[in-house]
Amino acid sequence: MSDNKKVILVTGGSGLVGKAIETVIAEDSRPDETWVFIGSKDADLCDKKSTEEVFAKYKPTHVIHLAAMVGGLFHNMAHNLDFLRKNLHMNDNVLQTAHETDVVKVVSCLSTCIFPDKTTYPIDETMIHNGPPHPSNYGYSYAKRLIDIANRGYYEQHGRIYTSVIPCNVFGRHDNFHPKASHVVPGLMRKLYDLIKDGNTEDKTFVVLGSGKPLRQFIYSKDLAKLMIWVLREYSSVEPIILSVDESQEVTISQVAETLVAAFDFKGKIVYDTSAADGQYKKTASNAKLRSYLPDFQFTPFEKAIKETVDWYKTNYDLARN
Ligand code: NAP
Ligand code: GDP
């Protein structure tokens, strides 16, 4: 293989973001790039030896590291220790094996939900370590924050350009729709699908957890995939970069529920279960740094992205992660 050929290994390649990258890259392939997508059946990245074996098999020059224990608010609240340990192990194994095998670039994935709970808004890339995360997801947050610390260490000690991106909430095809583990969009989508599969009638009640008031920025997985491919190809700093829609595109959970109701043409009524947790009230992130590189990037409008995802889910319900 000639020196300028890239082999890009995508860990977490069978998940929501990995599948979106696979879809986008199928339409944007380059002759000097070979993309390999792996899931947990290819390697247990919590295990160093298994990680080494999969790196030895594919010999990546570049890595997009997506693999993680991922889940919505309620899954995090119940399993903070597992989120901490599994993600610590996976991240250390992937970064250290990448270094040992001379991988030139790694792009790992943080999240806007790992920022300090008490903060000023909008949050930006400089604020990750400024205080404790929200108590609901401290395990995931501290494990993710340490990726940024490790990246700085790999640069200082070894000159590596191992970087990270910070997406806001993501949704799209191939999401995790499992009722206990899912994020809000796939969780509510599953609920609505199940409610109306035996008849879409006015007597049905769609229960949304919490008050509906929290605010979130949502990025469509295909848009995130395009941005992550850009980061891999063009962004060469160790400093993290937020990949989020604009602040003006922030929506309430009620708006999410109403958009889903419209996409399913649900005839019943929405009820809020205020006994359930709201989680962080908001985590409004600035995408000014991203906009300084890509001022004209067009995000898919939220309603359109929701409709496309609902249509995909209705067609692929039997194959989806339910
Ligand atoms: P996802 O759909 O849950 O996919 C997780 C991926 O990780 C799957 O491919 C899974 O493989 C793999 N994986 C899990 N445990 C593994 C293990 N022990 N060994 C090897 N692979 C393992 O997650 P996602 O939503 O695409 O998230 C991708 C990245 O984006 C994550 O780093 C996440 O923290 C970050 N992120 C996500 C969101 C969001 O809203 N979803 C927001 C911000 C950041 P299997 O399919 O075989 O299980
Ligand atoms: P977060 O953005 O990290 O807090 O994660 P989620 O996507 O799990 O939740 C976002 C918000 O949606 C929280 O305020 C939840 O209370 C609310 N929510 C409403 N219904 C649901 C549901 O069915 N599942 C989940 N995960 N969240 C829900």
CSV table of C-alpha atoms and ligand atoms in Angstrom, one decimal:
chain,number,residue,atom,x,y,z
A,1,MET,CA,0.0,0.0,0.0
A,2,SER,CA,1.4,3.4,-0.9
A,3,ASP,CA,2.2,5.9,1.8
A,4,ASN,CA,-0.7,8.3,1.1
A,5,LYS,CA,-3.4,5.6,1.3
A,6,LYS,CA,-5.6,6.0,4.3
A,7,VAL,CA,-7.4,3.2,6.1
A,8,ILE,CA,-10.0,4.7,8.4
A,9,LEU,CA,-11.3,2.4,11.1
A,10,VAL,CA,-14.7,3.5,12.5
A,11,THR,CA,-15.3,2.0,16.0
A,12,GLY,CA,-19.0,1.9,16.9
A,13,GLY,CA,-19.6,1.5,13.1
A,14,SER,CA,-22.9,-0.4,13.7
A,15,GLY,CA,-24.5,2.4,15.8
A,16,LEU,CA,-26.5,5.5,15.1
A,17,VAL,CA,-23.6,7.7,14.1
A,18,GLY,CA,-21.4,5.0,12.5
A,19,LYS,CA,-24.2,3.9,10.2
A,20,ALA,CA,-24.8,7.5,9.2
A,21,ILE,CA,-21.1,7.9,8.3
A,22,GLU,CA,-21.3,4.7,6.3
A,23,THR,CA,-24.2,6.1,4.3
A,24,VAL,CA,-22.6,9.5,3.7
A,25,ILE,CA,-19.2,8.0,2.7
A,26,ALA,CA,-20.9,5.7,0.2
A,27,GLU,CA,-21.8,8.9,-1.7
A,28,ASP,CA,-18.5,10.7,-1.0
A,29,SER,CA,-15.8,8.1,-1.4
A,30,ARG,CA,-12.2,9.0,-2.3
A,31,PRO,CA,-9.7,6.7,-4.1
A,32,ASP,CA,-7.1,7.2,-1.4
A,33,GLU,CA,-9.5,6.2,1.5
A,34,THR,CA,-10.6,2.7,2.6
A,35,TRP,CA,-13.3,2.8,5.3
A,36,VAL,CA,-13.8,-0.1,7.7
A,37,PHE,CA,-16.8,-0.1,10.1
A,38,ILE,CA,-16.7,-2.3,13.2
A,39,GLY,CA,-19.2,-3.1,16.0
A,40,SER,CA,-18.9,-5.2,19.2
A,41,LYS,CA,-19.1,-8.4,17.2
A,42,ASP,CA,-15.8,-7.6,15.6
A,43,ALA,CA,-14.0,-6.7,18.8
A,44,ASP,CA,-14.7,-6.1,22.5
A,45,LEU,CA,-13.0,-2.7,22.9
A,46,CYS,CA,-13.2,-3.0,26.7
A,47,ASP,CA,-10.6,-5.7,26.3
A,48,LYS,CA,-7.0,-4.6,25.3
A,49,LYS,CA,-6.1,-7.8,23.5
A,50,SER,CA,-9.3,-7.8,21.4
A,51,THR,CA,-8.6,-4.2,20.6
A,52,GLU,CA,-5.1,-5.0,19.5
A,53,GLU,CA,-6.3,-7.9,17.3
A,54,VAL,CA,-8.8,-5.8,15.4
A,55,PHE,CA,-6.2,-3.0,14.9
A,56,ALA,CA,-3.7,-5.7,13.6
A,57,LYS,CA,-6.4,-7.1,11.3
A,58,TYR,CA,-7.3,-3.8,9.6
A,59,LYS,CA,-4.0,-1.8,10.1
A,60,PRO,CA,-5.8,1.6,10.3
A,61,THR,CA,-3.9,4.8,9.6
A,62,HIS,CA,-6.8,6.9,10.9
A,63,VAL,CA,-9.6,6.1,13.5
A,64,ILE,CA,-13.0,7.6,14.2
A,65,HIS,CA,-13.7,6.4,17.7
A,66,LEU,CA,-17.5,6.2,18.2
A,67,ALA,CA,-17.8,3.0,20.3
A,68,ALA,CA,-19.2,3.7,23.7
A,69,MET,CA,-21.8,2.7,26.2
A,70,VAL,CA,-24.5,5.2,25.2
A,71,GLY,CA,-28.0,5.8,26.6
A,72,GLY,CA,-30.7,8.3,27.5
A,73,LEU,CA,-31.2,10.1,30.8
A,74,PHE,CA,-32.9,7.2,32.6
A,75,HIS,CA,-30.4,4.6,31.5
A,76,ASN,CA,-27.5,6.9,32.7
A,77,MET,CA,-29.2,7.5,36.1
A,78,ALA,CA,-29.5,3.8,36.7
A,79,HIS,CA,-26.0,2.7,35.5
A,80,ASN,CA,-23.5,5.5,36.2
A,81,LEU,CA,-20.8,3.1,37.3
A,82,ASP,CA,-21.1,1.0,34.2
A,83,PHE,CA,-21.0,4.1,32.0
A,84,LEU,CA,-17.9,5.2,33.7
A,85,ARG,CA,-16.0,1.9,33.6
A,86,LYS,CA,-17.0,0.7,30.2
A,87,ASN,CA,-16.2,4.0,28.5
A,88,LEU,CA,-12.9,4.4,30.4
A,89,HIS,CA,-11.8,1.0,29.3
A,90,MET,CA,-12.8,1.4,25.6
A,91,ASN,CA,-11.3,4.9,25.3
A,92,ASP,CA,-8.0,3.9,26.9
A,93,ASN,CA,-7.7,0.7,24.8
A,94,VAL,CA,-8.5,2.5,21.5
A,95,LEU,CA,-6.3,5.5,22.1
A,96,GLN,CA,-3.3,3.5,23.5
A,97,THR,CA,-3.6,0.9,20.7
A,98,ALA,CA,-3.8,3.6,18.1
A,99,HIS,CA,-0.6,5.1,19.5
A,100,GLU,CA,1.2,1.8,19.7
A,101,THR,CA,0.3,1.0,16.1
A,102,ASP,CA,1.3,4.4,14.8
A,103,VAL,CA,-2.2,5.6,13.9
A,104,VAL,CA,-1.7,9.2,12.7
A,105,LYS,CA,-5.1,10.6,13.6
A,106,VAL,CA,-7.9,9.7,16.0
A,107,VAL,CA,-11.2,11.6,16.2
A,108,SER,CA,-13.1,10.6,19.3
A,109,CYS,CA,-16.6,11.6,20.4
A,110,LEU,CA,-17.5,13.6,23.5
A,111,SER,CA,-21.0,15.1,24.0
A,112,THR,CA,-22.5,18.4,25.0
A,113,CYS,CA,-24.1,16.6,28.0
A,114,ILE,CA,-20.7,16.2,29.7
A,115,PHE,CA,-20.2,20.0,30.4
A,116,PRO,CA,-20.5,21.4,33.9
A,117,ASP,CA,-24.0,21.5,35.3
A,118,LYS,CA,-23.5,25.0,36.7
A,119,THR,CA,-22.3,27.2,33.9
A,120,THR,CA,-22.8,30.2,31.8
A,121,TYR,CA,-24.4,29.9,28.4
A,122,PRO,CA,-23.7,29.3,25.6
A,123,ILE,CA,-21.2,26.6,26.5
A,124,ASP,CA,-18.1,26.4,24.4
A,125,GLU,CA,-15.1,24.2,23.8
A,126,THR,CA,-13.0,25.8,26.6
A,127,MET,CA,-15.5,25.0,29.4
A,128,ILE,CA,-15.4,21.1,29.5
A,129,HIS,CA,-13.5,20.8,32.8
A,130,ASN,CA,-14.9,23.9,34.6
A,131,GLY,CA,-17.0,22.1,37.2
A,132,PRO,CA,-18.9,18.9,38.0
A,133,PRO,CA,-21.3,17.5,35.4
A,134,HIS,CA,-25.0,17.1,36.0
A,135,PRO,CA,-25.4,14.3,38.7
A,136,SER,CA,-27.7,12.2,36.4
A,137,ASN,CA,-24.8,11.2,34.0
A,138,TYR,CA,-21.5,11.8,35.9
A,139,GLY,CA,-20.1,8.3,34.9
A,140,TYR,CA,-20.4,8.9,31.2
A,141,SER,CA,-19.3,12.5,31.6
A,142,TYR,CA,-16.1,11.9,33.5
A,143,ALA,CA,-15.1,9.0,31.2
A,144,LYS,CA,-15.7,11.3,28.1
A,145,ARG,CA,-13.9,14.3,29.7
A,146,LEU,CA,-10.8,12.1,30.1
A,147,ILE,CA,-10.6,11.6,26.4
A,148,ASP,CA,-9.8,15.3,26.1
A,149,ILE,CA,-7.2,14.9,28.8
A,150,ALA,CA,-5.6,11.9,27.2
A,151,ASN,CA,-5.6,13.6,23.8
A,152,ARG,CA,-3.5,16.4,25.3
A,153,GLY,CA,-1.2,13.9,26.9
A,154,TYR,CA,-0.7,12.0,23.6
A,155,TYR,CA,0.2,15.3,21.9
A,156,GLU,CA,2.5,16.5,24.7
A,157,GLN,CA,4.4,13.3,25.1
A,158,HIS,CA,4.2,11.8,21.6
A,159,GLY,CA,3.2,14.6,19.2
A,160,ARG,CA,0.0,12.8,18.2
A,161,ILE,CA,-3.0,14.6,16.7
A,162,TYR,CA,-5.7,12.8,18.5
A,163,THR,CA,-8.7,15.1,18.8
A,164,SER,CA,-12.4,15.0,19.7
A,165,VAL,CA,-15.7,16.4,18.5
A,166,ILE,CA,-18.6,17.4,20.8
A,167,PRO,CA,-22.0,16.7,19.2
A,168,CYS,CA,-25.3,17.9,20.7
A,169,ASN,CA,-28.1,15.3,21.0
A,170,VAL,CA,-28.2,13.1,17.9
A,171,PHE,CA,-31.0,11.2,16.2
A,172,GLY,CA,-31.7,9.4,13.0
A,173,ARG,CA,-32.0,6.0,11.3
A,174,HIS,CA,-30.4,3.1,13.2
A,175,ASP,CA,-30.9,4.7,16.6
A,176,ASN,CA,-31.4,2.7,19.7
A,177,PHE,CA,-35.2,2.5,20.2
A,178,HIS,CA,-35.1,0.3,23.3
A,179,PRO,CA,-37.6,1.8,25.9
A,180,LYS,CA,-35.1,1.5,28.8
A,181,ALA,CA,-31.9,2.7,27.1
A,182,SER,CA,-33.1,5.2,24.5
A,183,HIS,CA,-32.7,8.9,24.2
A,184,VAL,CA,-35.8,11.1,24.0
A,185,VAL,CA,-36.3,11.1,20.2
A,186,PRO,CA,-36.1,7.3,19.6
A,187,GLY,CA,-37.8,6.6,23.0
A,188,LEU,CA,-40.8,8.7,22.1
A,189,MET,CA,-40.8,7.4,18.5
A,190,ARG,CA,-41.0,3.8,19.8
A,191,LYS,CA,-43.8,4.8,22.2
A,192,LEU,CA,-45.9,6.4,19.5
A,193,TYR,CA,-45.4,3.6,17.0
A,194,ASP,CA,-46.5,1.0,19.6
A,195,LEU,CA,-49.5,3.2,20.6
A,196,ILE,CA,-50.9,3.4,17.1
A,197,LYS,CA,-49.9,0.1,15.6
A,198,ASP,CA,-53.3,-1.3,16.5
A,199,GLY,CA,-55.3,1.8,15.6
A,200,ASN,CA,-54.7,5.6,15.6
A,201,THR,CA,-57.7,6.7,17.6
A,202,GLU,CA,-58.5,9.8,19.7
A,203,ASP,CA,-58.7,7.9,23.0
A,204,LYS,CA,-55.0,7.1,23.0
A,205,THR,CA,-52.6,8.9,25.5
A,206,PHE,CA,-49.0,9.6,24.6
A,207,VAL,CA,-47.0,9.9,27.8
A,208,VAL,CA,-43.9,12.1,27.7
A,209,LEU,CA,-41.6,11.8,30.6
A,210,GLY,CA,-40.8,15.0,32.7
A,211,SER,CA,-42.2,18.4,32.3
A,212,GLY,CA,-41.6,18.9,28.6
A,213,LYS,CA,-39.8,22.2,29.4
A,214,PRO,CA,-36.1,21.2,29.1
A,215,LEU,CA,-34.3,22.6,26.1
A,216,ARG,CA,-32.1,20.6,23.7
A,217,GLN,CA,-30.2,21.1,20.4
A,218,PHE,CA,-30.7,18.1,18.1
A,219,ILE,CA,-28.5,17.2,15.1
A,220,TYR,CA,-29.6,14.8,12.4
A,221,SER,CA,-27.2,11.9,12.2
A,222,LYS,CA,-26.5,12.5,8.5
A,223,ASP,CA,-25.5,16.1,9.2
A,224,LEU,CA,-23.2,15.0,12.0
A,225,ALA,CA,-21.7,12.3,9.7
A,226,LYS,CA,-20.8,14.9,7.1
A,227,LEU,CA,-19.2,17.1,9.8
A,228,MET,CA,-17.2,14.2,11.3
A,229,ILE,CA,-15.9,13.3,7.9
A,230,TRP,CA,-14.8,16.9,7.4
A,231,VAL,CA,-13.1,16.8,10.8
A,232,LEU,CA,-11.2,13.6,9.9
A,233,ARG,CA,-10.1,15.1,6.5
A,234,GLU,CA,-9.5,18.8,7.3
A,235,TYR,CA,-9.4,19.6,11.1
A,236,SER,CA,-5.9,19.1,12.5
A,237,SER,CA,-6.0,20.4,16.1
A,238,VAL,CA,-6.0,18.5,19.3
A,239,GLU,CA,-8.5,21.1,20.7
A,240,PRO,CA,-12.1,19.7,20.7
A,241,ILE,CA,-14.7,21.2,18.4
A,242,ILE,CA,-18.5,21.4,19.0
A,243,LEU,CA,-20.6,19.9,16.2
A,244,SER,CA,-24.0,21.3,16.9
A,245,VAL,CA,-26.9,23.1,15.2
A,246,ASP,CA,-27.2,26.8,15.8
A,247,GLU,CA,-28.4,28.1,19.1
A,248,SER,CA,-31.5,29.4,17.4
A,249,GLN,CA,-32.5,25.8,16.6
A,250,GLU,CA,-32.8,24.8,20.2
A,251,VAL,CA,-36.2,23.2,21.0
A,252,THR,CA,-38.2,22.2,24.1
A,253,ILE,CA,-39.0,18.5,24.8
A,254,SER,CA,-42.7,19.6,24.2
A,255,GLN,CA,-41.8,20.7,20.7
A,256,VAL,CA,-40.1,17.4,20.1
A,257,ALA,CA,-43.2,15.6,21.2
A,258,GLU,CA,-45.4,17.8,19.1
A,259,THR,CA,-43.2,17.3,16.0
A,260,LEU,CA,-43.3,13.5,16.5
A,261,VAL,CA,-47.1,13.7,16.9
A,262,ALA,CA,-47.3,15.5,13.6
A,263,ALA,CA,-44.9,13.1,11.8
A,264,PHE,CA,-47.0,10.1,13.0
A,265,ASP,CA,-50.3,12.0,12.5
A,266,PHE,CA,-51.2,10.8,16.0
A,267,LYS,CA,-54.9,11.5,16.8
A,268,GLY,CA,-54.7,11.1,20.6
A,269,LYS,CA,-53.5,13.5,23.3
A,270,ILE,CA,-50.1,14.3,24.9
A,271,VAL,CA,-49.7,13.9,28.7
A,272,TYR,CA,-46.6,14.9,30.7
A,273,ASP,CA,-45.5,12.6,33.5
A,274,THR,CA,-44.0,15.2,35.8
A,275,SER,CA,-43.0,12.6,38.4
A,276,ALA,CA,-40.2,11.6,36.0
A,277,ALA,CA,-36.9,13.4,35.9
A,278,ASP,CA,-36.2,16.3,33.5
A,279,GLY,CA,-32.4,15.9,33.7
A,280,GLN,CA,-30.3,19.0,32.8
A,281,TYR,CA,-32.6,22.0,32.1
A,282,LYS,CA,-30.5,23.0,29.1
A,283,LYS,CA,-27.0,22.7,27.7
A,284,THR,CA,-27.1,25.3,25.0
A,285,ALA,CA,-23.9,25.1,23.0
A,286,SER,CA,-22.2,27.6,20.7
A,287,ASN,CA,-21.2,26.4,17.3
A,288,ALA,CA,-19.2,29.6,16.6
A,289,LYS,CA,-15.9,27.6,16.2
A,290,LEU,CA,-17.5,25.3,13.6
A,291,ARG,CA,-19.1,28.2,11.9
A,292,SER,CA,-15.7,29.9,11.6
A,293,TYR,CA,-14.6,27.0,9.4
A,294,LEU,CA,-17.9,26.2,7.7
A,295,PRO,CA,-20.1,29.3,7.7
A,296,ASP,CA,-22.5,28.0,5.0
A,297,PHE,CA,-23.1,24.4,6.3
A,298,GLN,CA,-26.8,23.7,6.0
A,299,PHE,CA,-28.4,21.7,8.8
A,300,THR,CA,-31.4,19.6,7.8
A,301,PRO,CA,-34.5,21.3,9.3
A,302,PHE,CA,-35.7,19.5,12.5
A,303,GLU,CA,-39.2,18.7,11.1
A,304,LYS,CA,-37.8,17.2,7.9
A,305,ALA,CA,-35.2,15.1,9.7
A,306,ILE,CA,-37.8,13.8,12.2
A,307,LYS,CA,-40.2,12.9,9.3
A,308,GLU,CA,-37.4,11.0,7.5
A,309,THR,CA,-36.5,9.1,10.7
A,310,VAL,CA,-40.1,8.3,11.4
A,311,ASP,CA,-40.7,7.0,7.9
A,312,TRP,CA,-37.5,4.9,8.1
A,313,TYR,CA,-38.6,3.5,11.5
A,314,LYS,CA,-42.1,2.6,10.3
A,315,THR,CA,-40.5,0.7,7.3
A,316,ASN,CA,-37.7,-0.9,9.3
A,317,TYR,CA,-39.4,-1.5,12.7
A,318,ASP,CA,-38.7,-5.3,12.6
A,319,LEU,CA,-34.9,-4.7,12.0
A,320,ALA,CA,-34.5,-1.7,14.3
A,321,ARG,CA,-32.8,-1.9,17.7
A,322,ASN,CA,-36.0,-2.2,19.8
B,1,NAP,P1,-24.9,3.7,19.6
B,1,NAP,O1,-25.9,3.8,18.5
B,1,NAP,O2,-25.4,3.2,20.9
B,1,NAP,O3,-23.7,2.8,19.1
B,1,NAP,C1,-22.7,2.4,20.0
B,1,NAP,C2,-21.7,1.7,19.2
B,1,NAP,O4,-20.7,1.2,20.1
B,1,NAP,C3,-22.2,0.4,18.5
B,1,NAP,O5,-21.6,0.2,17.3
B,1,NAP,C4,-21.8,-0.7,19.5
B,1,NAP,O6,-21.6,-2.0,18.9
B,1,NAP,C5,-20.4,-0.1,19.9
B,1,NAP,N1,-20.0,-0.7,21.2
B,1,NAP,C6,-20.5,-0.6,22.4
B,1,NAP,N2,-19.8,-1.4,23.3
B,1,NAP,C7,-18.8,-1.9,22.6
B,1,NAP,C8,-17.7,-2.7,23.0
B,1,NAP,N3,-17.5,-3.1,24.2
B,1,NAP,N4,-16.8,-3.1,22.0
B,1,NAP,C9,-16.9,-2.6,20.7
B,1,NAP,N5,-17.9,-1.8,20.3
B,1,NAP,C10,-18.8,-1.5,21.2
B,1,NAP,O7,-24.2,5.1,19.8
B,1,NAP,P2,-24.2,6.4,19.0
B,1,NAP,O8,-25.4,7.2,19.4
B,1,NAP,O9,-24.0,6.1,17.6
B,1,NAP,O10,-23.0,7.2,19.6
B,1,NAP,C11,-21.8,7.3,18.9
B,1,NAP,C12,-20.8,8.2,19.7
B,1,NAP,O11,-21.4,9.5,19.7
B,1,NAP,C13,-20.6,7.8,21.1
B,1,NAP,O12,-19.2,8.0,21.4
B,1,NAP,C14,-21.5,8.7,21.9
B,1,NAP,O13,-21.0,8.9,23.2
B,1,NAP,C15,-21.5,10.0,21.1
B,1,NAP,N6,-22.6,10.9,21.2
B,1,NAP,C16,-23.9,10.4,21.0
B,1,NAP,C17,-25.0,11.2,21.1
B,1,NAP,C18,-26.4,10.7,20.9
B,1,NAP,O14,-27.3,11.5,21.1
B,1,NAP,N7,-26.6,9.5,20.5
B,1,NAP,C19,-24.8,12.6,21.5
B,1,NAP,C20,-23.5,13.0,21.7
B,1,NAP,C21,-22.4,12.2,21.5
B,1,NAP,P3,-22.9,-3.0,18.7
B,1,NAP,O15,-23.8,-2.4,17.7
B,1,NAP,O16,-22.3,-4.2,18.2
B,1,NAP,O17,-23.5,-3.0,20.1
B,2,GDP,P1,-30.3,14.1,27.8
B,2,GDP,O1,-30.4,15.0,26.7
B,2,GDP,O2,-28.9,13.6,28.0
B,2,GDP,O3,-31.0,14.5,29.0
B,2,GDP,O4,-31.0,12.7,27.4
B,2,GDP,P2,-32.4,12.2,26.8
B,2,GDP,O5,-32.4,12.3,25.4
B,2,GDP,O6,-32.6,10.9,27.4
B,2,GDP,O7,-33.5,13.1,27.5
B,2,GDP,C1,-33.8,14.5,27.2
B,2,GDP,C2,-35.1,14.9,27.9
B,2,GDP,O8,-36.2,14.2,27.4
B,2,GDP,C3,-35.2,14.8,29.4
B,2,GDP,O9,-35.7,16.1,29.9
B,2,GDP,C4,-36.2,13.7,29.6
B,2,GDP,O10,-37.0,14.0,30.8
B,2,GDP,C5,-37.1,13.9,28.4
B,2,GDP,N1,-37.9,12.7,28.0
B,2,GDP,C6,-39.3,12.7,27.8
B,2,GDP,N2,-39.7,11.5,27.5
B,2,GDP,C7,-38.6,10.7,27.4
B,2,GDP,C8,-38.4,9.3,27.1
B,2,GDP,O11,-39.3,8.6,26.8
B,2,GDP,N3,-37.1,8.9,27.1
B,2,GDP,C9,-36.0,9.7,27.4
B,2,GDP,N4,-34.8,9.2,27.4
B,2,GDP,N5,-36.2,11.0,27.7
B,2,GDP,C10,-37.5,11.5,27.7
